[in-house]
Tab-separated table of C-alpha atoms in Angstrom:
chain	number	residue	atom	x	y	z
J	1	MET	CA	-0.155	-22.783	13.946
J	2	GLU	CA	1.271	-22.244	10.459
J	3	GLU	CA	-0.503	-25.265	8.957
J	4	GLY	CA	-3.885	-24.231	10.393
J	5	VAL	CA	-3.491	-20.717	8.957
J	6	LYS	CA	-2.525	-22.057	5.537
J	7	HIS	CA	-5.759	-24.066	5.373
J	8	ILE	CA	-8.005	-21.024	5.860
J	9	ARG	CA	-10.596	-21.107	3.070
J	10	ILE	CA	-11.005	-17.762	1.349
J	11	ALA	CA	-14.685	-18.512	0.578
J	12	GLU	CA	-15.372	-17.916	4.282
J	13	PHE	CA	-14.424	-14.270	3.734
J	14	ASN	CA	-16.956	-13.522	1.036
J	15	TYR	CA	-19.850	-11.093	1.218
J	16	GLU	CA	-22.262	-9.523	-1.270
J	17	LEU	CA	-20.940	-6.115	-2.414
J	18	PRO	CA	-23.405	-4.425	-4.806
J	19	ASP	CA	-21.699	-2.205	-7.401
J	20	GLU	CA	-23.635	0.857	-6.224
J	21	ARG	CA	-21.958	0.568	-2.799
J	22	ILE	CA	-18.489	1.059	-4.337
J	23	ALA	CA	-17.617	4.761	-4.121
J	24	LYS	CA	-16.570	5.832	-7.629
J	25	PHE	CA	-15.465	9.287	-6.458
J	26	PRO	CA	-14.551	10.709	-3.045
J	27	LEU	CA	-16.705	13.193	-1.138
J	28	ALA	CA	-15.982	16.878	-1.760
J	29	GLU	CA	-14.837	17.203	1.871
J	30	ARG	CA	-12.559	14.303	2.794
J	31	ASP	CA	-13.309	14.420	6.511
J	32	SER	CA	-17.111	14.420	5.982
J	33	SER	CA	-16.971	10.680	5.274
J	34	LYS	CA	-18.723	8.341	7.685
J	35	LEU	CA	-16.749	6.678	10.476
J	36	LEU	CA	-17.815	3.271	11.777
J	37	LEU	CA	-16.727	2.746	15.385
J	38	TYR	CA	-16.092	-0.850	16.447
J	39	ARG	CA	-15.239	-0.879	20.158
J	40	HIS	CA	-14.967	-4.201	21.982
J	41	GLY	CA	-17.683	-5.782	19.842
J	42	GLU	CA	-20.076	-2.803	19.878
J	43	VAL	CA	-20.751	-0.896	16.634
J	44	THR	CA	-21.790	2.776	16.350
J	45	GLU	CA	-21.063	5.520	13.827
J	46	ASP	CA	-20.020	9.148	13.539
J	47	VAL	CA	-18.377	11.513	11.024
J	48	PHE	CA	-14.657	11.074	10.321
J	49	ARG	CA	-13.674	14.566	11.464
J	50	ASN	CA	-14.648	13.534	15.025
J	51	LEU	CA	-12.086	10.680	15.036
J	52	PRO	CA	-9.667	12.390	17.501
J	53	GLN	CA	-12.226	12.357	20.334
J	54	TYR	CA	-12.302	8.532	20.261
J	55	LEU	CA	-8.530	8.132	20.712
J	56	PRO	CA	-6.718	8.003	24.054
J	57	ALA	CA	-4.696	11.157	24.814
J	58	GLY	CA	-0.976	10.500	24.720
J	59	ALA	CA	-1.307	7.634	22.216
J	60	LEU	CA	0.934	7.323	19.139
J	61	MET	CA	-0.640	7.284	15.678
J	62	VAL	CA	1.402	6.061	12.695
J	63	PHE	CA	0.759	7.095	9.071
J	64	ASN	CA	2.136	5.813	5.759
J	65	ASN	CA	3.571	8.823	3.868
J	66	THR	CA	4.042	7.078	0.516
J	67	LYS	CA	2.979	9.024	-2.580
J	68	VAL	CA	1.232	7.494	-5.600
J	69	ILE	CA	3.148	7.914	-8.855
J	70	GLN	CA	1.570	8.386	-12.285
J	71	ALA	CA	2.450	4.813	-13.085
J	72	ARG	CA	0.373	4.250	-16.241
J	73	LEU	CA	2.096	5.032	-19.557
J	74	HIS	CA	0.493	4.682	-22.984
J	75	PHE	CA	2.324	3.992	-26.223
J	76	ARG	CA	0.765	3.672	-29.652
J	77	LYS	CA	2.425	1.223	-32.027
J	78	GLU	CA	3.233	2.496	-35.460
J	79	ALA	CA	0.336	1.850	-37.829
J	80	THR	CA	1.043	-0.713	-40.511
J	81	GLY	CA	-2.197	-0.353	-42.532
J	82	GLY	CA	-3.412	2.435	-44.804
J	83	PRO	CA	-3.205	6.194	-44.183
J	84	LYS	CA	-6.203	6.193	-41.791
J	85	SER	CA	-5.134	3.218	-39.667
J	86	THR	CA	-3.878	3.751	-36.112
J	87	GLY	CA	-1.487	1.462	-34.318
J	88	ALA	CA	-2.439	-0.635	-31.310
J	89	LEU	CA	-2.512	1.108	-27.925
J	90	ILE	CA	-0.102	-0.520	-25.460
J	91	GLU	CA	-0.393	0.294	-21.748
J	92	ILE	CA	2.680	-0.058	-19.558
J	93	PHE	CA	2.012	-0.108	-15.810
J	94	LEU	CA	5.103	0.495	-13.653
J	95	LEU	CA	5.282	-1.910	-10.712
J	96	GLU	CA	8.752	-1.661	-9.176
J	97	PRO	CA	12.196	-0.330	-10.134
J	98	ALA	CA	14.603	-2.791	-11.753
J	99	GLU	CA	17.614	-0.572	-12.552
J	100	PRO	CA	18.440	1.421	-10.489
J	101	SER	CA	16.537	-0.489	-7.799
J	102	ASP	CA	16.584	2.336	-5.226
J	103	TYR	CA	13.377	4.384	-5.504
J	104	GLN	CA	14.917	7.750	-4.690
J	105	VAL	CA	17.790	7.260	-7.126
J	106	MET	CA	15.327	6.033	-9.778
J	107	PHE	CA	13.351	9.293	-9.895
J	108	THR	CA	16.498	11.388	-10.449
J	109	GLN	CA	17.563	9.498	-13.627
J	110	THR	CA	17.829	11.781	-16.685
J	111	SER	CA	18.263	9.456	-19.691
J	112	SER	CA	17.381	5.815	-18.937
J	113	CYS	CA	15.932	3.412	-16.373
J	114	SER	CA	14.292	-0.017	-16.176
J	115	TRP	CA	11.110	-1.145	-14.422
J	116	TYR	CA	9.221	-4.370	-13.883
J	117	CYS	CA	5.853	-3.689	-15.484
J	118	LEU	CA	2.486	-5.130	-16.361
J	119	VAL	CA	1.761	-4.717	-20.057
J	120	GLY	CA	-1.773	-4.238	-21.404
J	121	ASN	CA	-2.483	-5.474	-24.951
J	122	LEU	CA	0.780	-7.444	-24.824
J	123	LYS	CA	-0.236	-9.721	-27.701
J	124	ARG	CA	-0.065	-6.702	-30.042
J	125	TRP	CA	3.491	-5.907	-28.928
J	126	LYS	CA	5.278	-8.525	-30.987
J	127	GLU	CA	8.815	-9.724	-30.297
J	128	ASP	CA	9.923	-8.478	-33.731
J	129	THR	CA	9.202	-4.838	-32.790
J	130	PRO	CA	10.647	-4.774	-29.280
J	131	ILE	CA	10.902	-0.962	-29.089
J	132	LEU	CA	7.963	1.436	-28.817
J	133	SER	CA	8.499	5.171	-29.237
J	134	ASN	CA	6.475	8.214	-28.093
J	135	THR	CA	6.990	11.922	-28.620
J	136	VAL	CA	5.955	13.700	-25.418
J	137	GLN	CA	5.822	17.272	-24.167
J	138	VAL	CA	7.541	18.029	-20.831
J	139	GLY	CA	7.242	21.746	-20.099
J	140	ASN	CA	8.562	23.474	-23.206
J	141	LYS	CA	10.662	20.465	-24.277
J	142	THR	CA	9.649	17.893	-26.874
J	143	ILE	CA	11.102	14.574	-25.814
J	144	THR	CA	11.328	11.149	-27.414
J	145	LEU	CA	10.614	8.338	-24.950
J	146	THR	CA	11.263	4.735	-25.966
J	147	ALA	CA	10.264	1.496	-24.240
J	148	GLN	CA	12.087	-1.745	-24.983
J	149	ARG	CA	10.517	-5.043	-24.027
J	150	GLY	CA	12.757	-7.236	-21.898
J	151	PRO	CA	12.456	-10.685	-20.316
J	152	MET	CA	9.612	-11.903	-18.076
J	153	HIS	CA	10.006	-11.364	-14.329
J	154	GLY	CA	7.380	-13.433	-12.503
J	155	THR	CA	4.073	-12.192	-13.926
J	156	SER	CA	5.593	-8.916	-15.146
J	157	HIS	CA	8.068	-7.844	-17.854
J	158	ARG	CA	11.268	-5.889	-17.526
J	159	ILE	CA	10.902	-2.747	-19.656
J	160	ASP	CA	13.911	-0.544	-20.462
J	161	PHE	CA	13.094	3.149	-20.958
J	162	LYS	CA	15.294	5.728	-22.703
J	163	TRP	CA	14.641	9.422	-23.318
J	164	ASP	CA	16.450	12.588	-24.396
J	165	GLY	CA	16.227	16.196	-23.243
J	166	GLY	CA	17.850	15.809	-19.832
J	167	VAL	CA	14.624	15.856	-17.786
J	168	SER	CA	14.320	13.609	-14.740
J	169	TRP	CA	12.184	10.460	-14.689
J	170	ALA	CA	10.054	12.135	-11.992
J	171	GLU	CA	9.331	15.112	-14.303
J	172	LEU	CA	8.622	12.791	-17.213
J	173	LEU	CA	6.056	10.730	-15.269
J	174	GLU	CA	4.459	13.912	-13.928
J	175	ALA	CA	3.964	15.140	-17.502
J	176	VAL	CA	2.857	11.978	-19.336
J	177	GLY	CA	1.860	9.333	-16.781
J	178	GLU	CA	-1.638	8.667	-15.457
J	179	ILE	CA	-2.634	8.032	-11.829
J	180	PRO	CA	-3.433	4.290	-11.574
J	181	ILE	CA	-6.804	4.375	-9.835
J	182	PRO	CA	-8.053	0.944	-8.681
J	183	PRO	CA	-9.439	-1.355	-11.413
J	184	TYR	CA	-12.701	-1.911	-9.506
J	185	LEU	CA	-13.724	1.731	-10.022
J	186	ASN	CA	-14.439	0.777	-13.651
J	187	ARG	CA	-13.677	4.243	-14.994
J	188	ALA	CA	-10.830	6.175	-16.588
J	189	SER	CA	-8.646	8.243	-14.289
J	190	GLN	CA	-9.433	11.972	-14.267
J	191	GLU	CA	-7.408	15.087	-13.572
J	192	SER	CA	-9.068	15.322	-10.111
J	193	ASP	CA	-7.641	11.888	-9.132
J	194	LYS	CA	-4.140	13.401	-9.141
J	195	THR	CA	-5.183	15.237	-5.968
J	196	THR	CA	-7.951	13.131	-4.456
J	197	TYR	CA	-6.021	9.818	-4.745
J	198	GLN	CA	-3.184	11.201	-2.568
J	199	THR	CA	-3.185	11.666	1.194
J	200	VAL	CA	-2.602	15.245	2.378
J	201	TYR	CA	0.638	14.063	4.032
J	202	SER	CA	2.025	12.032	1.089
J	203	LYS	CA	5.738	12.701	0.497
J	204	ILE	CA	7.799	9.747	-0.760
J	205	LYS	CA	7.031	8.902	-4.410
J	206	ALA	CA	6.767	5.249	-5.446
J	207	SER	CA	3.385	3.655	-4.740
J	208	VAL	CA	1.084	2.397	-7.478
J	209	ALA	CA	-1.904	2.500	-5.099
J	210	ALA	CA	-2.853	4.915	-2.326
J	211	PRO	CA	-2.834	3.957	1.373
J	212	THR	CA	-6.551	4.703	1.283
J	213	ALA	CA	-7.349	4.899	5.016
J	214	GLY	CA	-5.332	8.104	4.965
J	215	LEU	CA	-7.492	9.731	2.276
J	216	HIS	CA	-9.994	10.894	4.960
J	217	PHE	CA	-7.487	13.037	6.850
J	218	THR	CA	-7.447	16.807	6.374
J	219	GLU	CA	-5.201	19.458	7.889
J	220	ARG	CA	-8.132	20.219	10.222
J	221	VAL	CA	-8.217	16.611	11.537
J	222	LEU	CA	-4.423	16.504	11.903
J	223	ARG	CA	-4.515	19.738	13.964
J	224	ASP	CA	-7.295	18.266	16.068
J	225	LEU	CA	-5.195	15.136	16.726
J	226	ASP	CA	-2.392	17.402	17.977
J	227	ALA	CA	-4.872	19.304	20.164
J	228	HIS	CA	-6.041	15.980	21.663
J	229	GLY	CA	-2.438	15.108	22.590
J	230	ILE	CA	-2.046	12.362	19.981
J	231	ASP	CA	1.589	11.839	18.972
J	232	ARG	CA	2.101	11.397	15.201
J	233	GLU	CA	4.804	9.513	13.298
J	234	GLU	CA	5.237	8.526	9.655
J	235	LEU	CA	6.772	5.516	7.951
J	236	THR	CA	6.886	4.416	4.325
J	237	LEU	CA	5.526	1.307	2.650
J	238	HIS	CA	5.318	1.584	-1.129
J	239	VAL	CA	1.999	-0.031	-2.014
J	240	GLY	CA	2.199	-2.546	-4.865
J	241	ALA	CA	-0.481	-3.483	-7.400
J	242	GLY	CA	-0.703	-6.836	-5.603
J	243	THR	CA	-2.847	-5.110	-2.986
J	244	PHE	CA	-5.763	-5.401	-5.476
J	245	ARG	CA	-5.062	-9.024	-6.357
J	246	PRO	CA	-7.909	-11.265	-5.204
J	247	VAL	CA	-7.082	-14.592	-3.594
J	248	LYS	CA	-7.784	-17.084	-6.375
J	249	SER	CA	-6.780	-20.266	-4.536
J	250	GLU	CA	-9.327	-22.091	-2.341
J	251	GLU	CA	-6.981	-22.011	0.638
J	252	ILE	CA	-4.668	-19.101	1.396
J	253	SER	CA	-1.647	-21.443	1.210
J	254	GLY	CA	-1.932	-21.106	-2.576
J	255	HIS	CA	-1.790	-17.291	-2.572
J	256	GLU	CA	1.591	-15.632	-2.968
J	257	MET	CA	1.792	-12.254	-1.235
J	258	HIS	CA	3.470	-9.416	-3.119
J	259	THR	CA	6.704	-7.937	-1.774
J	260	GLU	CA	6.633	-4.298	-0.685
J	261	PHE	CA	9.511	-1.934	0.136
J	262	ILE	CA	9.467	-0.382	3.615
J	263	ALA	CA	11.456	2.430	5.220
J	264	VAL	CA	11.192	3.361	8.919
J	265	ARG	CA	13.125	6.213	10.504
J	266	ARG	CA	15.072	5.810	13.736
J	267	SER	CA	12.863	8.492	15.348
J	268	THR	CA	9.763	6.358	14.656
J	269	ILE	CA	11.360	3.302	16.308
J	270	GLU	CA	12.289	5.482	19.309
J	271	LYS	CA	8.719	6.812	19.531
J	272	LEU	CA	7.280	3.278	19.373
J	273	ILE	CA	9.559	2.235	22.237
J	274	ALA	CA	8.631	5.375	24.235
J	275	HIS	CA	4.957	4.410	23.807
J	276	GLY	CA	5.525	0.945	25.241
J	277	GLY	CA	5.658	-0.765	21.848
J	278	GLU	CA	2.008	0.097	21.127
J	279	THR	CA	0.404	2.253	18.434
J	280	ILE	CA	-2.711	3.197	16.454
J	281	ALA	CA	-2.118	2.375	12.782
J	282	VAL	CA	-3.661	4.343	9.931
J	283	GLY	CA	-4.345	1.816	7.184
J	284	THR	CA	-3.449	-1.776	6.460
J	285	THR	CA	-0.165	-0.684	4.835
J	286	SER	CA	0.964	0.883	8.126
J	287	VAL	CA	-0.214	-2.276	9.922
J	288	ARG	CA	1.871	-4.532	7.674
J	289	THR	CA	4.945	-2.343	8.160
J	290	ILE	CA	4.599	-1.999	11.937
J	291	GLU	CA	3.905	-5.682	12.543
J	292	SER	CA	6.830	-6.606	10.256
J	293	LEU	CA	9.096	-4.574	12.571
J	294	TYR	CA	8.419	-7.078	15.350
J	295	TYR	CA	9.736	-9.985	13.248
J	296	ILE	CA	12.688	-7.950	12.006
J	297	GLY	CA	13.627	-7.276	15.648
J	298	VAL	CA	13.275	-10.960	16.556
J	299	TYR	CA	15.505	-11.887	13.585
J	300	LEU	CA	18.143	-9.295	14.552
J	301	SER	CA	18.287	-10.737	18.077
J	302	THR	CA	20.063	-13.794	16.612
J	303	HIS	CA	21.465	-12.233	13.393
J	304	PRO	CA	22.816	-8.865	14.599
J	305	ASP	CA	24.611	-8.082	11.328
J	306	ALA	CA	21.895	-9.085	8.860
J	307	THR	CA	21.767	-7.344	5.490
J	308	GLU	CA	18.783	-5.404	4.145
J	309	GLU	CA	17.823	-8.477	2.081
J	310	GLU	CA	18.155	-10.885	5.016
J	311	MET	CA	15.766	-8.779	7.128
J	312	HIS	CA	13.005	-9.300	4.538
J	313	VAL	CA	9.868	-10.642	6.259
J	314	ASN	CA	8.522	-13.638	4.367
J	315	GLN	CA	4.843	-14.420	3.965
J	316	TRP	CA	4.776	-17.179	6.587
J	317	THR	CA	7.466	-15.838	8.969
J	318	PRO	CA	4.944	-14.931	11.737
J	319	TYR	CA	3.577	-18.474	11.824
J	320	GLU	CA	7.011	-20.125	11.765
J	321	THR	CA	8.469	-17.852	14.474
J	322	ASN	CA	7.799	-19.101	17.977
J	323	SER	CA	8.769	-15.983	19.914
J	324	THR	CA	7.522	-14.609	23.232
J	325	MET	CA	9.735	-11.524	22.948
J	326	ALA	CA	8.085	-8.290	24.119
J	327	SER	CA	7.476	-5.746	21.349
J	328	VAL	CA	9.655	-3.131	23.091
J	329	GLN	CA	12.557	-5.592	23.164
J	330	ALA	CA	12.146	-6.433	19.457
J	331	LEU	CA	12.115	-2.708	18.599
J	332	GLN	CA	15.203	-2.156	20.746
J	333	TYR	CA	17.110	-4.743	18.662
J	334	ILE	CA	16.298	-2.641	15.571
J	335	LEU	CA	17.456	0.542	17.311
J	336	ASP	CA	20.707	-1.140	18.375
J	337	TYR	CA	21.231	-2.330	14.779
J	338	LEU	CA	20.766	1.216	13.436
J	339	ASP	CA	23.227	2.523	16.055
J	340	ARG	CA	25.863	-0.087	15.209
J	341	HIS	CA	25.594	0.676	11.494
J	342	HIS	CA	25.281	4.480	11.926
J	343	MET	CA	21.953	4.468	10.067
J	344	ASP	CA	19.002	6.822	10.419
J	345	VAL	CA	16.544	4.739	8.399
J	346	LEU	CA	15.768	1.022	8.389
J	347	LYS	CA	15.171	-0.092	4.798
J	348	THR	CA	14.032	-3.573	3.861
J	349	SER	CA	10.929	-5.306	2.456
J	350	THR	CA	7.979	-7.345	3.646
J	351	GLN	CA	5.707	-10.005	2.242
J	352	ILE	CA	3.797	-10.561	5.476
J	353	ILE	CA	0.306	-12.067	5.327
J	354	ILE	CA	-1.825	-11.328	8.375
J	355	ALA	CA	-4.674	-13.813	8.695
J	356	PRO	CA	-6.853	-15.255	11.474
J	357	GLY	CA	-4.498	-17.006	13.888
J	358	TYR	CA	-2.046	-14.102	13.751
J	359	LYS	CA	-1.169	-12.479	17.100
J	360	TYR	CA	-0.823	-8.681	16.848
J	361	HIS	CA	2.231	-7.359	18.707
J	362	ILE	CA	2.331	-3.565	18.265
J	363	VAL	CA	-0.888	-2.352	16.624
J	364	LYS	CA	-3.641	-1.850	19.233
J	365	MET	CA	-6.137	0.236	17.197
J	366	MET	CA	-6.633	0.560	13.468
J	367	VAL	CA	-8.185	3.105	11.107
J	368	THR	CA	-9.153	1.400	7.842
J	369	ASN	CA	-11.619	1.485	4.933
J	370	PHE	CA	-13.963	-1.319	3.857
J	371	HIS	CA	-12.198	-3.925	1.754
J	372	GLN	CA	-13.049	-6.222	-1.134
J	373	PRO	CA	-14.607	-9.637	-0.496
J	374	GLN	CA	-12.104	-12.527	-0.432
J	375	SER	CA	-9.106	-10.181	-0.114
J	376	THR	CA	-6.002	-10.485	2.063
J	377	LEU	CA	-6.974	-7.122	3.616
J	378	LEU	CA	-10.219	-8.619	4.888
J	379	LEU	CA	-8.167	-11.471	6.422
J	380	LEU	CA	-6.006	-8.848	8.177
J	381	VAL	CA	-9.081	-7.092	9.599
J	382	SER	CA	-10.631	-10.392	10.700
J	383	ALA	CA	-7.441	-11.319	12.565
J	384	PHE	CA	-7.520	-7.924	14.305
J	385	VAL	CA	-11.143	-8.166	15.518
J	386	ASN	CA	-10.852	-11.836	16.521
J	387	GLY	CA	-12.996	-13.084	13.647
J	388	ASP	CA	-15.828	-10.582	14.184
J	389	TRP	CA	-15.525	-8.932	10.736
J	390	LYS	CA	-19.094	-9.886	9.689
J	391	THR	CA	-20.581	-7.736	12.478
J	392	ILE	CA	-18.704	-4.729	11.080
J	393	TYR	CA	-19.500	-5.381	7.424
J	394	ARG	CA	-23.165	-6.191	8.068
J	395	TYR	CA	-23.537	-2.856	9.860
J	396	ALA	CA	-21.720	-0.951	7.092
J	397	LEU	CA	-23.845	-2.556	4.358
J	398	SER	CA	-27.135	-1.908	6.178
J	399	HIS	CA	-26.243	1.690	7.187
J	400	ASP	CA	-25.335	3.135	3.811
J	401	PHE	CA	-21.553	3.131	4.165
J	402	ARG	CA	-19.522	3.605	0.972
J	403	PHE	CA	-16.957	0.892	0.201
J	404	LEU	CA	-13.363	0.506	-1.070
J	405	SER	CA	-10.707	3.136	-1.875
J	406	TYR	CA	-12.881	6.262	-2.099
J	407	GLY	CA	-15.381	4.955	0.455
J	408	ASP	CA	-15.949	5.522	4.166
J	409	SER	CA	-13.757	4.617	7.127
J	410	SER	CA	-13.723	2.716	10.401
J	411	LEU	CA	-11.922	2.815	13.739
J	412	LEU	CA	-11.373	-0.701	15.063
J	413	ILE	CA	-10.682	-1.311	18.741
J	414	PRO	CA	-10.758	-5.061	19.498
């Protein structure tokens, strides 16, 4: 199966997306967005706040509680011209922690840390001036923040940051960073994005993009889910900038998926088992995490003492793994592993690509937005609805649905 999947041509997942259909800003009321309902091939629509009435009572719904960090930092190089000249503006976009590599530990640092970053205007940041310096205001403290350019790391650079004043990295980013709204919005981030580009249940800082299916939920909808007897659990996948990367190769074999950190609590694994190894996933990030759990469980069945690194789910693992193991059994192997190692949280990473030909193991329904043409997220949706993605997208385009991160939503039931 793996070879057939690798030869999928991305051009087959293209569609015309006029710029005016991309939602530049969210609606004033999150849950007033439109909801496309795809149920067994039939398409209808409603308003998002009515979502709970379409879900089976007693089902389990899983959310990604990651929180977007203010990952964009701007430095201005010292001017070298006359008195009126200004130095070049250099943008540093934090991608993932380098040192310390643990996200939680990273945000508590009070004097230095290192990140792998994308650098905008890199050609103006010459090797002979490796250190940039900014004076920034954090509360009532004036702090000097420096950035030193390090070696390349894949397509990114390692950047070493140092600062004085004893404030934490979390406080520093809160004061001087910008929310990294998606590039396709073609606008500068605004103060309002700090709120609107977070889900109401976001908790664990580290993402550089929001799990956007969750942006439609309000406290009112969450209460309504509870009233309808829907069980709720949260997990964490820190969304990387790679989520916006279009597939540039003709066949998906040439596209390298980005690695994302995941953390799943023991209680979530127990709930998944109690619900027969089936769930409703909110967003493609939750889908990638939940489906990765299946392959982690299969791996642990033959490698019971694997390390965090060894449990990493590679891009092509699903297509190279010939397993008929039931999802409950795979989840039980994870639970047993956590018990043996006296752990409350499973932490590892995934690079999974879900494309047509993929067999879903745990996710039975999905809440998701409308994705970019020729994206890996569209491949994931197509795999879920057995190739019927054009029916959904044709309806959305002809019925005034808003697209992408701040756009409308859908409930998919294959």
